[in-house]
mmCIF file of C-alpha atoms and ligand atoms in Angstrom:
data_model
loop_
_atom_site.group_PDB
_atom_site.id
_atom_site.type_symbol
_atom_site.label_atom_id
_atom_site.label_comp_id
_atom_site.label_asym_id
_atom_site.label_seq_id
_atom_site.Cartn_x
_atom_site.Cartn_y
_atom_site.Cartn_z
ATOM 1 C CA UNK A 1 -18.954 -6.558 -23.353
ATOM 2 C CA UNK A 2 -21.177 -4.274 -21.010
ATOM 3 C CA UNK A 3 -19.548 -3.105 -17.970
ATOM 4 C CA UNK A 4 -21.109 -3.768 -14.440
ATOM 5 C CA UNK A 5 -18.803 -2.692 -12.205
ATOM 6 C CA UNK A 6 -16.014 -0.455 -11.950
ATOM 7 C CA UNK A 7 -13.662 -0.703 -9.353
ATOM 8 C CA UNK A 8 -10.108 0.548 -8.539
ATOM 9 C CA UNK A 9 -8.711 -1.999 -9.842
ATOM 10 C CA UNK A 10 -11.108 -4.266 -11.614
ATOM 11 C CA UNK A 11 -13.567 -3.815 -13.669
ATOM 12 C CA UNK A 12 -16.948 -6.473 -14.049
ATOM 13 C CA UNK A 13 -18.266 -7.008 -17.212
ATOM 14 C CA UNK A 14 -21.680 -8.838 -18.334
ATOM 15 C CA UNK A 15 -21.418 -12.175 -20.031
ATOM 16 C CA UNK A 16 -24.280 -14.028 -22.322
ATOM 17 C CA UNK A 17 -25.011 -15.841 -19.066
ATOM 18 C CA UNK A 18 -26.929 -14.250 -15.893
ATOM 19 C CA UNK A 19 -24.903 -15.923 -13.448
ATOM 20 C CA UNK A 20 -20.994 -15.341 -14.452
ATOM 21 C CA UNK A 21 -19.330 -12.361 -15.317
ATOM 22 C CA UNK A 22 -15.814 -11.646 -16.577
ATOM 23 C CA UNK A 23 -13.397 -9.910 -14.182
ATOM 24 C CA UNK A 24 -11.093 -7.772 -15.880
ATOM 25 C CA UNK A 25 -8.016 -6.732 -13.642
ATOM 26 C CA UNK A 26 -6.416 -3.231 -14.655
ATOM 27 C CA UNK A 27 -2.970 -1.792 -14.677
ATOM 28 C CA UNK A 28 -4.440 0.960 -12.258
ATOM 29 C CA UNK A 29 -2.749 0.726 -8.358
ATOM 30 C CA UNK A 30 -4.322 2.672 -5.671
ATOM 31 C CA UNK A 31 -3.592 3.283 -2.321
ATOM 32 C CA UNK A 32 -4.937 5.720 1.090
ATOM 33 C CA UNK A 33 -8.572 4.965 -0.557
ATOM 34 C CA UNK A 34 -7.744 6.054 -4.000
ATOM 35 C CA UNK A 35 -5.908 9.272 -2.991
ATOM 36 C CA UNK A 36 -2.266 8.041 -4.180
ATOM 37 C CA UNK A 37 -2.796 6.580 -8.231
ATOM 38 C CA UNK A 38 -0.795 5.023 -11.067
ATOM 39 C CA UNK A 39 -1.130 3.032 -14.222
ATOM 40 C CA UNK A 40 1.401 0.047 -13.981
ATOM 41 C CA UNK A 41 2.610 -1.532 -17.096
ATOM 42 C CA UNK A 42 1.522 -5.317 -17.077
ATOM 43 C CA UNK A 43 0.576 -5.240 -13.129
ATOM 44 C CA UNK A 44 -3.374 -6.379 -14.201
ATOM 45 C CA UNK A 45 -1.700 -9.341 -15.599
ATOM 46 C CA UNK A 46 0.206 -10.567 -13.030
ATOM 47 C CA UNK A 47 -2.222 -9.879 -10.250
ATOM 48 C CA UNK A 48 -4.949 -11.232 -12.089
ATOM 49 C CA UNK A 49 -2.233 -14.412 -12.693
ATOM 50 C CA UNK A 50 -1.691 -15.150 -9.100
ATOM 51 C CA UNK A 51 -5.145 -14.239 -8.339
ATOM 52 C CA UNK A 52 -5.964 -17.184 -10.394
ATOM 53 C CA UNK A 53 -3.152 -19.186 -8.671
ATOM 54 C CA UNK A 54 -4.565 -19.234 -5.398
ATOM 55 C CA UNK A 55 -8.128 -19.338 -6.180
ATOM 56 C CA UNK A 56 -7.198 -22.799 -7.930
ATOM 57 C CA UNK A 57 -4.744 -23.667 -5.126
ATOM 58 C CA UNK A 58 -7.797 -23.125 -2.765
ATOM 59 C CA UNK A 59 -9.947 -25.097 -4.323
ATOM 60 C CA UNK A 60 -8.166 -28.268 -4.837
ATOM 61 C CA UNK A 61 -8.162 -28.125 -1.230
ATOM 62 C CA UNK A 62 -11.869 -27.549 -0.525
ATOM 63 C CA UNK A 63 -12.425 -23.763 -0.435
ATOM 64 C CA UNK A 64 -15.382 -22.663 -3.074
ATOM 65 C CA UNK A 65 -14.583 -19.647 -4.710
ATOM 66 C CA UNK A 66 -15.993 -17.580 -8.013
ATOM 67 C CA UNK A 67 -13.399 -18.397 -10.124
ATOM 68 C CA UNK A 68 -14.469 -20.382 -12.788
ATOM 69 C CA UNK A 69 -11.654 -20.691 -15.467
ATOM 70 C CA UNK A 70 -9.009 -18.425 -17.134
ATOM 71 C CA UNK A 71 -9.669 -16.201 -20.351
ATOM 72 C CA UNK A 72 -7.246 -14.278 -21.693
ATOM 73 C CA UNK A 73 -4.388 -12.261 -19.737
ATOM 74 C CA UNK A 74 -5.779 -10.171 -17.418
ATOM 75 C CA UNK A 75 -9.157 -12.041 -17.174
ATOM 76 C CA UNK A 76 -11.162 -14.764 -15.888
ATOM 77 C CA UNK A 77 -14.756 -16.214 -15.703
ATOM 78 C CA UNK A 78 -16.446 -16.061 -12.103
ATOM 79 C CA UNK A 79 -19.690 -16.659 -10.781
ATOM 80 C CA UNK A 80 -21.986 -13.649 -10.147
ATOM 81 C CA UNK A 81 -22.147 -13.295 -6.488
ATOM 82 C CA UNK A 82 -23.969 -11.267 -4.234
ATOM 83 C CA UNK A 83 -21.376 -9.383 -2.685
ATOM 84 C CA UNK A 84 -20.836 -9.147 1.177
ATOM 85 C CA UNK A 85 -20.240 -5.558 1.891
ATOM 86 C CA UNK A 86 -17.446 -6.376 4.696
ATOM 87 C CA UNK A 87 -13.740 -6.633 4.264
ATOM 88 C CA UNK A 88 -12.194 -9.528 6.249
ATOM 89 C CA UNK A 89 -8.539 -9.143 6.947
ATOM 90 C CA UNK A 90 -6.576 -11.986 8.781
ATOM 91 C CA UNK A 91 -2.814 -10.754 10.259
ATOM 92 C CA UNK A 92 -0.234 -12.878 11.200
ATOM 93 C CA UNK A 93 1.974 -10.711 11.513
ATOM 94 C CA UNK A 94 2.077 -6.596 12.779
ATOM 95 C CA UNK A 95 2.407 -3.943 10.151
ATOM 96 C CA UNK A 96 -0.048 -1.587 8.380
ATOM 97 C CA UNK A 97 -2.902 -0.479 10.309
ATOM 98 C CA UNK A 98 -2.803 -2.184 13.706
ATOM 99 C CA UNK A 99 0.321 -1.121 14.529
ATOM 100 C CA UNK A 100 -1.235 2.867 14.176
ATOM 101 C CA UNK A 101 -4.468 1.673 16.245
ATOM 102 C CA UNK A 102 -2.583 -0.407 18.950
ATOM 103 C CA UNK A 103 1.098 1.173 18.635
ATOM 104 C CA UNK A 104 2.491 -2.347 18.509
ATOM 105 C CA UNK A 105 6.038 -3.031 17.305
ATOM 106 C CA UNK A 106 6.028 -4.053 13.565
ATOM 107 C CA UNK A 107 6.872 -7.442 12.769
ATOM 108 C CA UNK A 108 5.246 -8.653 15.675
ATOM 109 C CA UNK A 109 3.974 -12.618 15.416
ATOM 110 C CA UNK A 110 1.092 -12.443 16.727
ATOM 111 C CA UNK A 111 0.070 -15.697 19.117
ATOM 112 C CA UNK A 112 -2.892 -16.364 17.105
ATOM 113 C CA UNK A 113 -4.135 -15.084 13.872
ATOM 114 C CA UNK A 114 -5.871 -12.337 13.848
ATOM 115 C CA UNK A 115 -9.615 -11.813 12.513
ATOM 116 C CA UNK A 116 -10.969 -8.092 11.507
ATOM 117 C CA UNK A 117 -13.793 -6.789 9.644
ATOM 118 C CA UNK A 118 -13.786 -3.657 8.121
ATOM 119 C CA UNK A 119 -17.033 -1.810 6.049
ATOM 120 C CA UNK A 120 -16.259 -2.136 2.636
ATOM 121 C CA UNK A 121 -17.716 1.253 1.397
ATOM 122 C CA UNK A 122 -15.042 4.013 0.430
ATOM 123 C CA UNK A 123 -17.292 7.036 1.006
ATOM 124 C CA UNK A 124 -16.773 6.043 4.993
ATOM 125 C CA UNK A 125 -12.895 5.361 4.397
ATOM 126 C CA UNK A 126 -13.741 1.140 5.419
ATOM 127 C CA UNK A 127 -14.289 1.989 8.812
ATOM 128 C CA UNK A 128 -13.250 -1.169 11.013
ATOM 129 C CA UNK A 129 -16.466 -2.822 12.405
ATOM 130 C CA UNK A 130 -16.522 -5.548 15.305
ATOM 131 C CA UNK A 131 -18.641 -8.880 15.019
ATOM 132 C CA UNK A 132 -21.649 -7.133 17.069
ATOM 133 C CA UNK A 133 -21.794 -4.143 14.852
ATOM 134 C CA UNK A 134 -22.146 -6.402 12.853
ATOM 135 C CA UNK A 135 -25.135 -8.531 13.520
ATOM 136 C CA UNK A 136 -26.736 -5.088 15.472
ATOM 137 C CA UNK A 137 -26.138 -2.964 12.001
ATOM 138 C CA UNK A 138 -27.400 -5.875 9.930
ATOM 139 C CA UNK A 139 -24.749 -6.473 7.880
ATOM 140 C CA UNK A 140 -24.760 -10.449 8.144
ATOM 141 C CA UNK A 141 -26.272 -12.963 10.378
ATOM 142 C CA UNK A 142 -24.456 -14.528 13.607
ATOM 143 C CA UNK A 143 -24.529 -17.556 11.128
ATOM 144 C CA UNK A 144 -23.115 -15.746 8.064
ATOM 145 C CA UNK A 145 -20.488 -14.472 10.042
ATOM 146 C CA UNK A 146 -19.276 -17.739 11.433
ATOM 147 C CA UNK A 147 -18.655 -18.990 8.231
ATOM 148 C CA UNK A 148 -16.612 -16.524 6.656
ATOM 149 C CA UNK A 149 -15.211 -16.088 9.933
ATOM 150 C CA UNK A 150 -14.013 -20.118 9.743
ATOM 151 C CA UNK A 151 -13.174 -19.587 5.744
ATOM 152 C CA UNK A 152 -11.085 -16.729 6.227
ATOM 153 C CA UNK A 153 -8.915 -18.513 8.743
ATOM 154 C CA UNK A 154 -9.441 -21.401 6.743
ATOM 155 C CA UNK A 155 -7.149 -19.609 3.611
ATOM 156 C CA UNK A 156 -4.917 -18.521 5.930
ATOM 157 C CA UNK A 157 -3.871 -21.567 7.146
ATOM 158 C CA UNK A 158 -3.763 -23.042 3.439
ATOM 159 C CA UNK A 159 -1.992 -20.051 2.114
ATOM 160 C CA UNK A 160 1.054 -19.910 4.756
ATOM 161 C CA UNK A 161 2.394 -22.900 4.326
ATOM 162 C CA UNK A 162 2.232 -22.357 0.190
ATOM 163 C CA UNK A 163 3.984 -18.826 1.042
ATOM 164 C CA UNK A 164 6.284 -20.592 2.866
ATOM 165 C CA UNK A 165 7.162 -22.993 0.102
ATOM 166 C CA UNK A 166 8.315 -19.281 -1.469
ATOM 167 C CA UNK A 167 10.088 -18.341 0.914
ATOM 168 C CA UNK A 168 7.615 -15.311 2.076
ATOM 169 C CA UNK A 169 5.531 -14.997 5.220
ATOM 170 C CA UNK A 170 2.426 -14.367 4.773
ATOM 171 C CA UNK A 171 1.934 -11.256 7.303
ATOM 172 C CA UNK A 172 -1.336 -10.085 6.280
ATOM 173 C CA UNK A 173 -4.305 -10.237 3.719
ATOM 174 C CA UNK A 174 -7.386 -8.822 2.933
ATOM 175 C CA UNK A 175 -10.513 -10.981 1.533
ATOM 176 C CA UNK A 176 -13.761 -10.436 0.057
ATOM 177 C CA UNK A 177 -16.670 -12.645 0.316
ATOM 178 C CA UNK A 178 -20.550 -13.395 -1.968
ATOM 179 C CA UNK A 179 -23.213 -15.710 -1.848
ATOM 180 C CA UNK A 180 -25.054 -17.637 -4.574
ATOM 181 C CA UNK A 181 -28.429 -19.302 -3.666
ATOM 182 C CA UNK A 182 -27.253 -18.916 0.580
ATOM 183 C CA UNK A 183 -23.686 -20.343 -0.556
ATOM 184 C CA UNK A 184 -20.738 -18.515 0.378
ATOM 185 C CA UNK A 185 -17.846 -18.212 -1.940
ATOM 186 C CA UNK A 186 -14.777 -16.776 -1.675
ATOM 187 C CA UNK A 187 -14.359 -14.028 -4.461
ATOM 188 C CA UNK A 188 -12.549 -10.820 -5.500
ATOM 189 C CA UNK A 189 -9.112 -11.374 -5.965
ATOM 190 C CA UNK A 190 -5.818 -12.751 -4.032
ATOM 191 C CA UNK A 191 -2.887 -11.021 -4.744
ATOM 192 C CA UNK A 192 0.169 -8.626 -4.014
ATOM 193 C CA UNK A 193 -2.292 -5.281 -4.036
ATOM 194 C CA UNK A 194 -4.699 -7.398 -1.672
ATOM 195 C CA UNK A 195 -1.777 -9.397 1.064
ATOM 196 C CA UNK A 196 1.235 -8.596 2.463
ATOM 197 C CA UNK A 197 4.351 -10.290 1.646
ATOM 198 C CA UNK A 198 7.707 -10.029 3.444
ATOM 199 C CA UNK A 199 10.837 -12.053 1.694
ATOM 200 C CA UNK A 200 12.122 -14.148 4.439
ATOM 201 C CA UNK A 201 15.712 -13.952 3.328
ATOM 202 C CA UNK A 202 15.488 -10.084 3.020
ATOM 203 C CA UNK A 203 12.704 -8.637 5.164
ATOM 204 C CA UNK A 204 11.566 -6.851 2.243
ATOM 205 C CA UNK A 205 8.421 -6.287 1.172
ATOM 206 C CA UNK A 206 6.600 -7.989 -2.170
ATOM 207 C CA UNK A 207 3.378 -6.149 -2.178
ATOM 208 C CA UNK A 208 1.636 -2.903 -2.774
ATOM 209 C CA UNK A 209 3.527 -1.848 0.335
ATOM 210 C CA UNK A 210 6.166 -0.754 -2.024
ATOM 211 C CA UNK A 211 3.976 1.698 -3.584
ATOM 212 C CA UNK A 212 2.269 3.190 -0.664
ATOM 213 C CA UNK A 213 5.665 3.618 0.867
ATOM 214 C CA UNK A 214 7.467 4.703 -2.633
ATOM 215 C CA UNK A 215 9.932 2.309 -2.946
ATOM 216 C CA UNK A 216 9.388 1.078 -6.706
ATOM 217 C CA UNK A 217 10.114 -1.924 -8.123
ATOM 218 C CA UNK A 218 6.412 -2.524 -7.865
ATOM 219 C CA UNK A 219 5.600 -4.927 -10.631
ATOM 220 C CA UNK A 220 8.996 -6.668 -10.342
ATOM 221 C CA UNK A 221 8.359 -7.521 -7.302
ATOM 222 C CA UNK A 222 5.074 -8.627 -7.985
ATOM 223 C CA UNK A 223 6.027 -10.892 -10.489
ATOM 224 C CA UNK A 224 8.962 -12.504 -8.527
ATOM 225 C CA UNK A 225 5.674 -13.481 -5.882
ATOM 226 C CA UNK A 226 4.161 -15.363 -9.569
ATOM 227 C CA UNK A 227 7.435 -16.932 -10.374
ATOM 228 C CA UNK A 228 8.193 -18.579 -7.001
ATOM 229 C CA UNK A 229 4.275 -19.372 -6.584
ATOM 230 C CA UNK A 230 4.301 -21.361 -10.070
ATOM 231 C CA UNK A 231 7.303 -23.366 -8.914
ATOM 232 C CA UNK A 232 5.641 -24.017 -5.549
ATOM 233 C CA UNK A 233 2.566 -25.234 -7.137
ATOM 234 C CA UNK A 234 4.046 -27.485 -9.483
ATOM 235 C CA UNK A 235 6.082 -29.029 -6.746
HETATM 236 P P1 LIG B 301 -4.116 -2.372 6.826
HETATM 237 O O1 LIG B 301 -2.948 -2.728 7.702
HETATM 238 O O2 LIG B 301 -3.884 -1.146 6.002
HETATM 239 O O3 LIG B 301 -5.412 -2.325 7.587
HETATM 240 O O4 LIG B 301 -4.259 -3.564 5.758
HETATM 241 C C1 LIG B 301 -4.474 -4.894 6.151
HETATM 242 C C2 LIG B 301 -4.438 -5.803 4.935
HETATM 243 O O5 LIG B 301 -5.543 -5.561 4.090
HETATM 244 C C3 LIG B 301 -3.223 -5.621 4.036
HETATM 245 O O6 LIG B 301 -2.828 -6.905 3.576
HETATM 246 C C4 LIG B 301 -3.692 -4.782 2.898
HETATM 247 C C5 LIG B 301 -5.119 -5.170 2.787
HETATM 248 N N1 LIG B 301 -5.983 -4.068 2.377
HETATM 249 C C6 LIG B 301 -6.686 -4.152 1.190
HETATM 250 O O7 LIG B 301 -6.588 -5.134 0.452
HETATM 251 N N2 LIG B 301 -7.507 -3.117 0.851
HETATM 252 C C7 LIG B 301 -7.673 -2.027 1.635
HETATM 253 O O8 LIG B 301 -8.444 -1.139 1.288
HETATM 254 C C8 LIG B 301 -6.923 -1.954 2.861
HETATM 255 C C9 LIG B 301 -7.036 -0.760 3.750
HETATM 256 C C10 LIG B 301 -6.097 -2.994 3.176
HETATM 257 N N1 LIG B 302 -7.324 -0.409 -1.331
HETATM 258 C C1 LIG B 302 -7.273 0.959 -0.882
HETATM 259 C C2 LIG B 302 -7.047 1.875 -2.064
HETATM 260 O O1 LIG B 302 -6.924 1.412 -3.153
HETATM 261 C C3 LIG B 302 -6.327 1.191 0.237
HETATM 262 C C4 LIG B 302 -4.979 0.479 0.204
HETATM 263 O O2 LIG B 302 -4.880 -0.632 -0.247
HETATM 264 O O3 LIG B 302 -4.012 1.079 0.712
HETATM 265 O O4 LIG B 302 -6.997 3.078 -2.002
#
């Protein structure tokens, strides 16, 4: 297959047809924009297996996304999008980031969810970038915006109460967005290196948190987030 895309964690290959591509998810973890590395026995699998998860979870209940169908481990068939060049995080919860920016307590619940953009483009470090910036910059139209705005919060409030089926709060998440002929579609992936997860018996993390912070027990935790979501999709 010819490659289209590498990425830090996926890579995009060309398929016979011009609109749908194979996304190939790699053992490779990254963190602080690539500066902190490792290869991860079977972690492409199981992100790539819960990435498929919710993508099918979301669209039995009305969100369109690239996915298409599964191929073998590790991969699936999407739709060729147009990639928006903004990262939309939703938090629920205070950790990561915000609590740096704002100095906020972690594990704050935050009143509302929270909506951020951020410029996906590593050469910049994905700077944040507020909704005016936006439109001013011409990154996306006031329309545009609105709708993955709506989608984004849209997912979240599908996702948390699927989390909570597992047992985990769904504190915060990270999503990527493309068009196709003006439609938007939710693509890129869903999973443990994307979201944060916090076990809601033990407080502790089930995400790539674990590796920024060094804490191991990176793909095991990872794949107890696939086990519990299989059971709470077949329920
Ligand atoms: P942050 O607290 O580091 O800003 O991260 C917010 C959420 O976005 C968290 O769930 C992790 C996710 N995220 C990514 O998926 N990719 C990234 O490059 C960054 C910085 C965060
Ligand atoms: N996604 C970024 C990286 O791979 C940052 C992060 O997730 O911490 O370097």
């Amino acid at each position: 297959m010819e490659l289209l895309y590498s990425g830090k964690a996926k890579d995009i290959y060309k398929t016979e047809k011009e609109n749908e591509v194979v996304v190939h998810f790699r053992n490779s973890l990254t963190a602080f924009n690539g500066k902190k590395k490792a290869e991860l026995d079977e972690k492409g699998e199981v992100t790539c297996e819960i990435t498929k998860i919710f993508f099918d979870y979301l669209e039995k209940h009305g969100v369109l996304t690239h996915y298409i169908k599964a191929l073998e481990e590790c991969q699936f068939l999407a739709l060729k999008v147009k990639i928006v060049l903004l990262e939309v995080v939703v938090r629920n919860i205070a950790t990561g980031s915000i609590v740096k920016r704002y100095g906020l307590k972690k594990g704050m619940k935050f009143k509302e969810p929270l909506l951020e953009y951020f410029i996906k483009d590593d050469s910049l470090n994905d700077p944040p970038i507020c909704t005016s910036h936006i439109r001013a910059l011409g990154f996306e139209t006031e329309e545009n915006l609105n709708k993955i705005g709506e989608l984004t919060l849209k997912v979240n409030d599908l996702l948390k109460p699927l989390l909570e089926k597992c047992k985990i709060d769904l504190v915060d998440f990270k999503l990527e967005f493309g068009f196709i002929d003006g439609k938007l579609l939710l693509a890129d992936e869903i999973s443990p290196d994307t979201c944060r997860f916090w076990d809601q018996d033990t407080g502790k993390s089930l995400d790539k948190d674990l590796f920024r912070e060094e804490e191991g027990g990176v793909v095991e935790a990872y794949k107890e987030v696939l086990k519990r979501l299989r059971t709470a999709v077949q329920e």
